[in-house]
Amino acid sequence: AGATARGATAAAGLVAKRATADAKGGDGLLPAPPPDSSLSQPVAPPPPYLLQRRTDGGSLEESWRSSETLPSRGSAALSVSRLMPLRRVTLADSLAELSVVLASSPPTAARRTGRCALLLGRLVAVTAAAAAFVALLLWAAAHDPLAADWAERHARLRGVNFGGWLVAERWLVGPPTVPGVFEPSSSWAQDDEHDASLARRGSGTTEAVSAFRDVFITRADFAAAAALGLNSVRIPFGWWIAAPTDAAAEPYVRGRGLGYLDDAVLWAEEEGLTVVLDLHGAPGSQNGEQTSGLEYPDWDPSHFDADAAVWTVETVAARFSNRSCIVAFELLNEPRLGTTALLEYYRRGSEAVRRHMPPERVAVVINLYFFQHMATQAWASFDWRMPARRHPNLVYDLHTYTCFLERGRGNDASLPLWLYTGPLVELYAALLSITVRPAFAGEWSLCLPWYGAAAATFRAMNPPEQRALRTGFASRQADALTRGDRLGGHFWTWKAPHEDDKDSWDFAEIVRRGFIGRGEWAV
């Protein structure tokens, strides 16, 4: 009872002491801090617009002063609210206020440091919030559930290209090894299908082009690809294949036209292979290179005929709309067009495909061409400006050729051979993992640099060393392109008749020679 009484008496005294202290403005438990005369020193006023934006009616200087004395009255939360009143804080505001602090003459170095730290913290917070918001917007625009589902269904894409068949490339199917599109007596001045077709029309021998297409790729090739464990084929074709008449295809030779694709789709279905259709040669050319069927030194992007290209895409999509083996349609191969022109074409091309092929089954593919442009085009443009809500099931194709990196320098190229066959393989393959939407390697090969220091190193090796290097190069690529969630892709190409190309480009021969082990690029 006595302890209780003494406690009550002490409590009553404490309450009385607190009331007296509150009346005096102190806290009663600790001595009030001595007055700080330095607060009376002049401080440079902030810009007028900052004073107008405050919500507590006080100036920035008054807010600083009151916030410095508030902690002694026991309310840290109140101090923070007075220092940063509830108002919209912009990046410009934070920078302006920071400049005021730095230009002023605050009372002490400690206070100056504290003020700068608080404003810098606010600046960092605003910047981080803005960056996070932009990242969230990009993710929301590019988050593509149908593309993610497509990637799960085709998580082990082990395919090959049937290149040179419906777009003839002289280096691949030219004379004297391959009779057909190119006349046997023609020179390298005739190095694309455009010039070869003109020559055939001039000599009245266009039937040779059709004969070549009938035998270069047959059902036996589809069966052989399936027997090696492949599960997909990418079929490059030129716009002239879809032309409605022979006259509309001129100067190209149409032959059986879409009948070639009819055969390919049927054979793929029978062999259990999926198909990626690839518009490899567009009207007017998308790059002015022989790979498009038209090599033109004076080519520029204005030659590309977007209207005719969209018509071609829609014609092919309509014809094969109900064929289940077709899982993707690539709108353009290796374009050299400006981003604005590409965006407009890709939007129209995507819509053309979607009028006939559902996004639940067929992906629309955009080829990210040129290593140095991949990031700009993939994330700054396509992900943001082609949102998934309007362009569902959009995926990317990257061509991971390391051999072309320094070809423009010719014999002055200085990068060592080990860089092409090792670190660059990992770097190029890593790009498949950093796009928001799924990506696969539509083309890769065992080609090594044929120029510069790397080529000299390879020529200096003996045959066993060369074989070991090429085998390791193949294994590293096959592993890197399929590691983790990377989808894989399509080797370029299935058949390369010239002997000099077989170790680099001819998949069937590469497997037979043991550079790629059976099952190493297979399901």
Coordinates of C-alpha atoms in Angstrom, one line a residue:
A1 CA 0.0 0.0 0.0
G2 CA 2.9 2.3 0.9
A3 CA 4.6 1.6 -2.5
T4 CA 1.4 2.3 -4.3
A5 CA 0.9 5.6 -2.6
R6 CA 4.5 6.7 -3.3
G7 CA 4.0 5.7 -7.0
A8 CA 0.8 7.7 -7.2
T9 CA 2.6 10.7 -5.7
A10 CA 5.5 10.5 -8.2
A11 CA 3.1 10.1 -11.1
A12 CA 1.2 13.2 -10.0
G13 CA 4.4 15.2 -9.7
L14 CA 5.5 14.1 -13.2
V15 CA 2.2 15.2 -14.7
A16 CA 2.5 18.5 -13.0
K17 CA 6.0 18.9 -14.2
R18 CA 5.0 18.0 -17.8
A19 CA 2.1 20.6 -17.7
T20 CA 4.5 23.3 -16.5
A21 CA 7.0 22.4 -19.2
D22 CA 4.4 22.5 -22.0
A23 CA 3.4 26.0 -20.9
K24 CA 7.0 27.1 -21.2
G25 CA 7.6 25.4 -24.5
G26 CA 10.2 22.9 -23.2
D27 CA 10.0 19.2 -22.5
G28 CA 10.6 19.4 -18.8
L29 CA 12.7 16.2 -18.7
L30 CA 15.8 17.5 -20.5
P31 CA 17.1 21.0 -20.4
A32 CA 16.0 23.0 -23.4
P33 CA 18.8 23.5 -25.9
P34 CA 20.5 26.9 -25.8
P35 CA 19.3 29.4 -28.3
D36 CA 21.1 29.2 -31.6
S37 CA 21.8 32.8 -32.6
S38 CA 23.2 31.6 -36.0
L39 CA 19.6 31.0 -37.2
S40 CA 19.3 34.7 -37.5
Q41 CA 22.0 34.8 -40.2
P42 CA 20.5 35.6 -43.6
V43 CA 19.8 32.8 -46.0
A44 CA 19.4 33.2 -49.7
P45 CA 15.7 32.9 -50.5
P46 CA 14.5 30.2 -52.9
P47 CA 13.1 31.0 -56.3
P48 CA 9.6 32.5 -56.1
Y49 CA 7.9 29.6 -57.8
L50 CA 9.1 27.2 -55.0
L51 CA 7.5 29.4 -52.4
Q52 CA 4.2 29.5 -54.3
R53 CA 4.2 25.6 -54.5
R54 CA 4.4 25.2 -50.7
T55 CA 1.3 24.0 -48.9
D56 CA 2.0 25.1 -45.3
G57 CA 2.2 28.9 -46.1
G58 CA 5.8 29.2 -44.9
S59 CA 8.9 29.8 -46.9
L60 CA 11.5 27.2 -47.5
E61 CA 13.8 28.9 -45.0
E62 CA 11.2 28.9 -42.3
S63 CA 10.5 25.2 -42.9
W64 CA 14.2 24.4 -42.4
R65 CA 14.4 26.4 -39.2
S66 CA 11.3 24.9 -37.7
S67 CA 12.3 21.4 -38.6
E68 CA 15.7 21.8 -36.9
T69 CA 14.0 22.6 -33.5
L70 CA 11.1 20.2 -33.7
P71 CA 13.1 17.0 -32.8
S72 CA 13.7 18.5 -29.3
R73 CA 9.9 18.6 -28.8
G74 CA 9.8 14.8 -29.3
S75 CA 8.1 14.4 -32.7
A76 CA 10.4 13.1 -35.4
A77 CA 7.4 12.4 -37.7
L78 CA 6.3 16.0 -37.4
S79 CA 9.8 17.1 -38.3
V80 CA 9.8 15.1 -41.5
S81 CA 6.3 16.3 -42.4
R82 CA 7.4 19.9 -41.9
L83 CA 10.6 19.5 -43.8
M84 CA 8.9 17.8 -46.8
P85 CA 5.2 19.0 -46.8
L86 CA 2.7 16.9 -48.7
R87 CA 3.0 18.2 -52.2
R88 CA 3.9 17.0 -55.6
V89 CA 7.7 16.8 -55.8
T90 CA 9.2 16.9 -59.3
L91 CA 12.7 16.3 -60.4
A92 CA 13.0 20.0 -61.4
D93 CA 11.9 21.1 -57.8
S94 CA 14.5 18.9 -56.2
L95 CA 17.3 20.2 -58.4
A96 CA 16.2 23.8 -57.8
E97 CA 16.0 23.4 -54.0
L98 CA 19.4 21.7 -54.0
S99 CA 20.9 24.7 -55.9
V100 CA 19.4 27.0 -53.3
V101 CA 21.1 25.1 -50.5
L102 CA 24.4 25.1 -52.2
A103 CA 24.2 28.8 -53.0
S104 CA 23.2 29.8 -49.5
S105 CA 25.4 30.3 -46.4
P106 CA 23.8 28.0 -43.8
P107 CA 24.7 28.3 -40.1
T108 CA 26.9 25.3 -39.8
A109 CA 28.6 22.8 -42.0
A110 CA 26.7 20.0 -40.3
R111 CA 23.4 21.6 -41.2
R112 CA 24.5 22.3 -44.7
T113 CA 25.5 18.6 -45.1
G114 CA 22.2 17.4 -43.7
R115 CA 20.1 19.6 -46.0
C116 CA 22.1 18.5 -49.0
A117 CA 21.8 14.9 -48.0
L118 CA 18.0 15.2 -47.6
L119 CA 17.6 16.9 -51.0
L120 CA 19.9 14.5 -52.7
G121 CA 17.9 11.6 -51.2
R122 CA 14.7 13.1 -52.5
L123 CA 16.4 13.5 -55.9
V124 CA 17.5 9.9 -56.0
A125 CA 14.1 8.7 -54.8
V126 CA 12.3 10.7 -57.6
T127 CA 14.7 9.4 -60.2
A128 CA 14.4 5.8 -59.1
A129 CA 10.6 6.1 -59.0
A130 CA 10.5 7.5 -62.5
A131 CA 12.8 4.7 -63.8
A132 CA 10.7 2.1 -62.1
F133 CA 7.6 3.6 -63.6
V134 CA 9.0 3.6 -67.1
A135 CA 10.2 0.0 -66.7
L136 CA 6.7 -1.0 -65.5
L137 CA 5.1 0.6 -68.5
L138 CA 7.5 -1.2 -70.8
W139 CA 6.9 -4.5 -69.1
A140 CA 3.1 -3.9 -69.2
A141 CA 3.2 -3.1 -72.9
A142 CA 5.4 -6.0 -73.9
H143 CA 4.1 -8.6 -71.4
D144 CA 2.7 -11.1 -73.9
P145 CA 1.0 -14.1 -72.3
L146 CA 0.3 -15.7 -75.7
A147 CA 3.9 -15.4 -76.7
A148 CA 4.9 -16.9 -73.4
D149 CA 2.6 -19.8 -74.0
W150 CA 4.0 -20.2 -77.5
A151 CA 7.5 -20.3 -76.1
E152 CA 6.6 -23.0 -73.6
R153 CA 5.1 -25.2 -76.4
H154 CA 8.2 -24.7 -78.5
A155 CA 10.8 -24.6 -75.8
R156 CA 13.1 -27.0 -77.6
L157 CA 13.2 -25.5 -81.1
R158 CA 15.8 -27.6 -83.0
G159 CA 15.5 -26.7 -86.6
V160 CA 17.2 -26.0 -89.9
N161 CA 16.7 -23.6 -92.8
F162 CA 16.0 -24.8 -96.3
G163 CA 18.0 -21.9 -97.7
G164 CA 18.8 -21.4 -101.4
W165 CA 15.6 -23.2 -102.5
L166 CA 12.9 -20.5 -103.0
V167 CA 15.4 -17.6 -103.0
A168 CA 18.5 -18.6 -104.9
E169 CA 21.8 -17.2 -103.6
R170 CA 24.7 -17.7 -106.0
W171 CA 27.3 -18.4 -103.3
L172 CA 25.1 -21.2 -102.1
V173 CA 23.5 -22.7 -105.3
G174 CA 25.6 -21.2 -108.1
P175 CA 27.5 -22.9 -111.0
P176 CA 29.3 -25.0 -111.7
T177 CA 28.2 -27.3 -108.9
V178 CA 24.5 -26.6 -109.1
P179 CA 22.8 -26.2 -112.5
G180 CA 19.5 -24.4 -112.5
V181 CA 18.8 -20.8 -111.6
F182 CA 22.2 -19.4 -112.7
E183 CA 23.4 -20.1 -116.3
P184 CA 26.6 -22.2 -116.3
S185 CA 28.5 -19.7 -118.3
S186 CA 27.4 -16.7 -116.1
S187 CA 30.0 -14.7 -114.1
W188 CA 29.8 -13.4 -110.6
A189 CA 28.4 -10.2 -112.0
Q190 CA 25.1 -12.2 -112.1
D191 CA 25.0 -13.0 -108.4
D192 CA 21.3 -12.7 -107.4
E193 CA 18.1 -14.3 -108.5
H194 CA 16.9 -11.1 -110.2
D195 CA 19.8 -11.0 -112.7
A196 CA 19.7 -14.8 -113.1
S197 CA 16.0 -14.7 -114.0
L198 CA 16.6 -11.9 -116.5
A199 CA 19.2 -14.0 -118.2
R200 CA 17.0 -17.1 -118.2
R201 CA 14.1 -15.1 -119.7
G202 CA 16.5 -13.6 -122.3
S203 CA 17.7 -17.0 -123.4
G204 CA 14.3 -18.7 -123.2
T205 CA 15.4 -21.2 -120.6
T206 CA 13.2 -20.4 -117.6
E207 CA 12.3 -24.1 -117.3
A208 CA 15.7 -24.7 -115.8
V209 CA 14.7 -22.6 -112.7
S210 CA 11.6 -24.8 -112.2
A211 CA 13.6 -27.9 -112.7
F212 CA 16.1 -26.8 -110.0
R213 CA 13.3 -26.1 -107.5
D214 CA 11.8 -29.5 -108.1
V215 CA 14.9 -31.4 -107.2
F216 CA 16.9 -29.2 -104.8
I217 CA 14.5 -29.8 -101.8
T218 CA 12.2 -32.8 -101.9
R219 CA 10.2 -34.9 -99.4
A220 CA 13.4 -36.9 -98.8
D221 CA 15.0 -33.9 -97.3
F222 CA 12.2 -33.4 -94.8
A223 CA 12.4 -37.1 -93.9
A224 CA 16.1 -36.9 -93.4
A225 CA 15.8 -33.8 -91.2
A226 CA 13.3 -35.6 -89.0
A227 CA 15.5 -38.7 -88.9
L228 CA 18.4 -36.5 -87.4
G229 CA 16.1 -35.5 -84.6
L230 CA 15.1 -32.0 -85.9
N231 CA 11.6 -30.8 -85.1
S232 CA 11.3 -27.6 -87.2
V233 CA 12.2 -26.1 -90.6
R234 CA 12.4 -22.4 -91.5
I235 CA 11.4 -21.9 -95.2
P236 CA 12.7 -18.7 -96.8
F237 CA 10.8 -17.6 -99.9
G238 CA 10.7 -14.7 -102.3
W239 CA 7.7 -12.5 -103.0
W240 CA 7.5 -13.7 -106.6
I241 CA 6.5 -17.2 -105.4
A242 CA 3.2 -15.6 -104.3
A243 CA 2.6 -13.5 -107.4
P244 CA -0.8 -14.1 -109.0
T245 CA 0.6 -14.5 -112.6
D246 CA 3.9 -15.1 -114.4
A247 CA 3.7 -11.5 -115.7
A248 CA 3.3 -10.1 -112.1
A249 CA 6.4 -11.9 -111.0
E250 CA 8.7 -10.5 -113.7
P251 CA 11.6 -10.5 -114.1
Y252 CA 11.6 -13.4 -111.6
V253 CA 10.5 -16.9 -112.7
R254 CA 7.4 -17.9 -110.7
G255 CA 7.2 -21.5 -111.8
R256 CA 4.7 -23.4 -109.7
G257 CA 4.4 -20.5 -107.4
L258 CA 2.8 -21.3 -104.1
G259 CA 2.7 -24.9 -105.1
Y260 CA 6.3 -25.2 -103.8
L261 CA 5.0 -24.1 -100.3
D262 CA 2.1 -26.4 -100.6
D263 CA 4.5 -29.3 -101.0
A264 CA 6.7 -28.1 -98.1
V265 CA 3.8 -27.8 -95.7
L266 CA 2.4 -31.2 -96.6
W267 CA 5.8 -32.9 -96.2
A268 CA 6.4 -31.2 -92.9
E269 CA 3.0 -32.4 -91.6
E270 CA 3.7 -35.9 -92.7
E271 CA 7.2 -35.9 -91.0
G272 CA 6.0 -34.2 -87.8
L273 CA 8.0 -31.0 -88.4
T274 CA 6.8 -27.5 -87.5
V275 CA 7.2 -24.7 -90.1
V276 CA 8.4 -21.1 -89.8
L277 CA 7.5 -19.2 -93.0
D278 CA 10.0 -16.5 -93.8
L279 CA 9.6 -13.6 -96.3
H280 CA 13.2 -13.6 -97.3
G281 CA 12.9 -11.5 -100.4
A282 CA 10.5 -8.6 -100.3
P283 CA 9.3 -6.5 -103.3
G284 CA 11.9 -3.9 -104.0
S285 CA 14.2 -5.6 -101.5
Q286 CA 14.5 -4.9 -97.8
N287 CA 18.2 -4.6 -97.8
G288 CA 19.7 -4.4 -101.3
E289 CA 21.6 -7.7 -100.8
Q290 CA 21.7 -10.9 -102.8
T291 CA 20.0 -12.7 -99.9
S292 CA 16.8 -10.8 -100.8
G293 CA 17.0 -11.8 -104.5
L294 CA 18.1 -8.4 -105.5
E295 CA 21.6 -7.0 -105.0
Y296 CA 21.7 -3.3 -105.9
P297 CA 24.6 -1.1 -105.0
D298 CA 22.4 2.1 -105.2
W299 CA 19.6 0.6 -103.2
D300 CA 18.0 2.7 -100.5
P301 CA 15.0 2.1 -98.2
S302 CA 12.6 4.0 -100.6
H303 CA 12.9 1.0 -103.0
F304 CA 11.1 -1.3 -100.5
D305 CA 7.5 -1.7 -101.5
A306 CA 5.6 -2.0 -98.2
D307 CA 2.2 -2.3 -99.8
A308 CA 3.2 -5.2 -102.0
A309 CA 5.0 -6.9 -99.1
V310 CA 1.9 -6.7 -96.9
W311 CA -0.1 -8.1 -99.8
T312 CA 2.4 -11.0 -100.1
V313 CA 2.2 -11.8 -96.4
E314 CA -1.6 -11.8 -96.4
T315 CA -1.8 -14.0 -99.5
V316 CA 0.4 -16.6 -98.0
A317 CA -1.3 -16.4 -94.5
A318 CA -4.7 -16.8 -96.1
R319 CA -3.6 -19.8 -98.1
F320 CA -2.2 -21.7 -95.1
S321 CA -4.5 -20.4 -92.4
N322 CA -5.7 -23.8 -91.3
R323 CA -2.4 -25.8 -91.5
S324 CA -1.5 -26.8 -88.0
C325 CA 2.2 -27.4 -88.7
I326 CA 2.8 -23.6 -89.3
V327 CA 3.7 -22.1 -86.0
A328 CA 5.3 -18.8 -87.0
F329 CA 5.4 -16.2 -89.8
E330 CA 8.5 -14.1 -90.1
L331 CA 7.5 -10.8 -91.7
L332 CA 10.9 -9.8 -93.1
N333 CA 14.4 -11.2 -93.2
E334 CA 17.4 -9.0 -92.3
P335 CA 15.9 -5.6 -93.1
R336 CA 18.0 -2.4 -93.5
L337 CA 15.1 -0.1 -93.1
G338 CA 14.6 2.8 -90.7
T339 CA 12.8 2.1 -87.5
T340 CA 9.8 4.3 -88.4
A341 CA 9.3 2.5 -91.7
L342 CA 9.8 -0.9 -90.0
L343 CA 7.2 -0.1 -87.3
E344 CA 4.6 0.8 -89.8
Y345 CA 5.2 -2.2 -91.9
Y346 CA 5.3 -4.6 -89.0
R347 CA 2.0 -3.3 -87.6
R348 CA 0.4 -3.8 -91.0
G349 CA 2.0 -7.1 -91.6
S350 CA 1.0 -8.4 -88.1
E351 CA -2.6 -7.4 -88.7
A352 CA -2.5 -9.1 -92.1
V353 CA -1.4 -12.4 -90.5
R354 CA -3.9 -12.1 -87.7
R355 CA -6.8 -11.8 -90.2
H356 CA -6.1 -15.5 -91.1
M357 CA -3.9 -17.1 -88.4
P358 CA -4.8 -17.0 -84.7
P359 CA -2.4 -15.8 -82.1
E360 CA -3.1 -18.8 -80.0
R361 CA -1.3 -20.9 -82.5
V362 CA 0.9 -18.8 -84.8
A363 CA 3.6 -16.3 -83.7
V364 CA 4.4 -13.2 -85.7
V365 CA 8.2 -13.0 -85.9
I366 CA 10.3 -9.8 -86.1
N367 CA 14.0 -10.2 -87.2
L368 CA 16.3 -8.0 -85.1
Y369 CA 19.2 -7.4 -87.6
F370 CA 22.6 -6.0 -87.0
F371 CA 24.2 -6.5 -83.6
Q372 CA 24.6 -2.8 -82.8
H373 CA 20.9 -2.1 -83.6
M374 CA 19.3 -4.9 -81.7
A375 CA 18.7 -3.2 -78.4
T376 CA 17.4 0.1 -79.9
Q377 CA 15.0 -1.7 -82.2
A378 CA 13.9 -4.4 -79.8
W379 CA 13.2 -2.4 -76.6
A380 CA 12.9 1.3 -77.5
S381 CA 10.6 0.7 -80.4
F382 CA 9.0 -2.7 -81.0
D383 CA 8.2 -3.7 -77.4
W384 CA 6.8 -0.2 -76.6
R385 CA 5.1 0.7 -79.9
M386 CA 3.7 -2.7 -80.6
P387 CA 2.0 -3.6 -77.3
A388 CA 0.8 -7.1 -76.7
R389 CA -2.8 -6.0 -76.3
R390 CA -2.8 -5.1 -80.0
H391 CA -0.1 -7.4 -81.4
P392 CA -0.3 -10.6 -79.3
N393 CA 2.2 -13.5 -79.7
L394 CA 5.0 -11.4 -81.1
V395 CA 8.5 -13.0 -80.9
Y396 CA 11.9 -12.1 -82.1
D397 CA 14.5 -13.7 -84.3
L398 CA 18.2 -13.0 -83.8
H399 CA 20.9 -14.2 -86.3
T400 CA 23.9 -15.1 -84.2
Y401 CA 26.7 -15.2 -86.8
T402 CA 29.9 -14.2 -85.1
C403 CA 31.9 -14.5 -88.3
F404 CA 30.6 -11.3 -89.8
L405 CA 31.6 -9.0 -87.0
E406 CA 34.7 -7.4 -88.7
R407 CA 34.2 -8.4 -92.3
G408 CA 34.0 -4.7 -93.3
R409 CA 37.7 -4.4 -92.3
G410 CA 38.9 -7.2 -94.5
N411 CA 42.5 -8.2 -94.0
D412 CA 42.9 -5.3 -91.5
A413 CA 40.6 -7.2 -89.0
S414 CA 42.5 -7.9 -85.9
L415 CA 40.3 -9.8 -83.5
P416 CA 41.7 -13.1 -82.5
L417 CA 40.1 -16.4 -83.6
W418 CA 39.4 -17.5 -80.0
L419 CA 37.2 -14.5 -79.5
Y420 CA 34.9 -15.5 -82.4
T421 CA 34.6 -19.1 -81.2
G422 CA 34.2 -18.4 -77.5
P423 CA 33.2 -15.1 -75.8
L424 CA 31.3 -13.8 -78.8
V425 CA 29.2 -17.0 -78.9
E426 CA 28.1 -16.4 -75.3
L427 CA 27.5 -12.7 -75.9
Y428 CA 25.3 -13.2 -79.0
A429 CA 23.4 -16.1 -77.3
A430 CA 22.8 -14.0 -74.2
L431 CA 20.7 -11.6 -76.3
L432 CA 18.1 -14.3 -76.5
S433 CA 17.5 -14.0 -72.8
I434 CA 17.2 -10.2 -72.4
T435 CA 14.3 -9.3 -74.7
V436 CA 11.0 -9.0 -72.9
R437 CA 9.3 -11.1 -75.5
P438 CA 10.6 -14.6 -76.4
A439 CA 13.4 -14.9 -79.0
F440 CA 15.1 -17.6 -81.0
A441 CA 18.1 -17.8 -83.3
G442 CA 16.6 -18.0 -86.8
E443 CA 20.1 -18.5 -88.3
W444 CA 23.4 -19.7 -87.0
S445 CA 26.3 -21.7 -88.6
L446 CA 29.8 -22.9 -88.2
C447 CA 31.3 -20.3 -90.5
L448 CA 34.6 -18.8 -89.2
P449 CA 36.1 -15.5 -90.3
W450 CA 37.7 -15.8 -93.7
Y451 CA 39.6 -12.6 -93.4
G452 CA 42.1 -10.9 -91.1
A453 CA 44.1 -12.2 -88.2
A454 CA 41.5 -14.9 -87.3
A455 CA 41.7 -16.5 -90.7
A456 CA 45.5 -16.5 -90.7
T457 CA 45.4 -18.3 -87.3
F458 CA 43.1 -20.9 -88.6
R459 CA 45.1 -21.5 -91.8
A460 CA 48.2 -22.0 -89.7
M461 CA 46.6 -24.9 -87.8
N462 CA 47.0 -28.5 -88.9
P463 CA 43.9 -30.5 -89.8
P464 CA 43.4 -32.2 -86.4
E465 CA 43.6 -28.7 -84.7
Q466 CA 41.2 -27.3 -87.2
R467 CA 38.7 -30.1 -86.6
A468 CA 38.9 -29.7 -82.8
L469 CA 38.4 -26.0 -83.1
R470 CA 35.3 -26.4 -85.3
T471 CA 33.9 -29.2 -83.2
G472 CA 34.2 -27.0 -80.0
F473 CA 32.7 -24.1 -81.9
A474 CA 29.6 -26.2 -82.8
S475 CA 29.2 -27.5 -79.2
R476 CA 29.5 -24.1 -77.6
Q477 CA 26.8 -22.7 -79.9
A478 CA 24.4 -25.6 -79.5
D479 CA 24.8 -25.3 -75.8
A480 CA 24.6 -21.5 -75.5
L481 CA 21.5 -21.2 -77.8
T482 CA 19.5 -23.8 -75.8
R483 CA 20.7 -23.1 -72.2
G484 CA 18.1 -22.3 -69.6
D485 CA 15.0 -20.8 -71.1
R486 CA 16.6 -20.1 -74.6
L487 CA 14.4 -21.6 -77.3
G488 CA 17.1 -22.7 -79.8
G489 CA 16.5 -22.0 -83.4
H490 CA 17.4 -23.0 -87.0
F491 CA 20.8 -23.8 -88.4
W492 CA 21.7 -22.1 -91.8
T493 CA 21.4 -24.2 -93.9
W494 CA 20.3 -27.8 -94.7
K495 CA 22.2 -28.2 -97.9
A496 CA 25.4 -26.4 -99.2
P497 CA 26.6 -28.1 -102.4
H498 CA 29.9 -26.4 -102.8
E499 CA 32.7 -28.4 -101.2
D500 CA 34.3 -25.3 -99.6
D501 CA 31.1 -24.6 -97.8
K502 CA 30.3 -28.0 -96.4
D503 CA 32.2 -27.7 -93.1
S504 CA 30.5 -24.4 -92.3
W505 CA 27.0 -24.3 -93.8
D506 CA 25.8 -27.8 -94.8
F507 CA 24.0 -29.2 -91.7
A508 CA 23.5 -32.7 -93.0
E509 CA 27.2 -33.0 -94.0
I510 CA 28.4 -31.4 -90.7
V511 CA 26.6 -34.1 -88.8
R512 CA 27.9 -36.8 -91.0
R513 CA 31.5 -35.5 -90.5
G514 CA 31.0 -35.4 -86.8
F515 CA 31.4 -31.6 -86.2
I516 CA 28.0 -31.7 -84.5
G517 CA 27.3 -34.9 -82.7
R518 CA 24.1 -36.8 -83.3
G519 CA 21.6 -35.6 -80.7
E520 CA 23.6 -32.5 -80.0
W521 CA 21.2 -30.4 -82.0
A522 CA 18.1 -32.5 -81.8
V523 CA 15.1 -33.4 -79.6

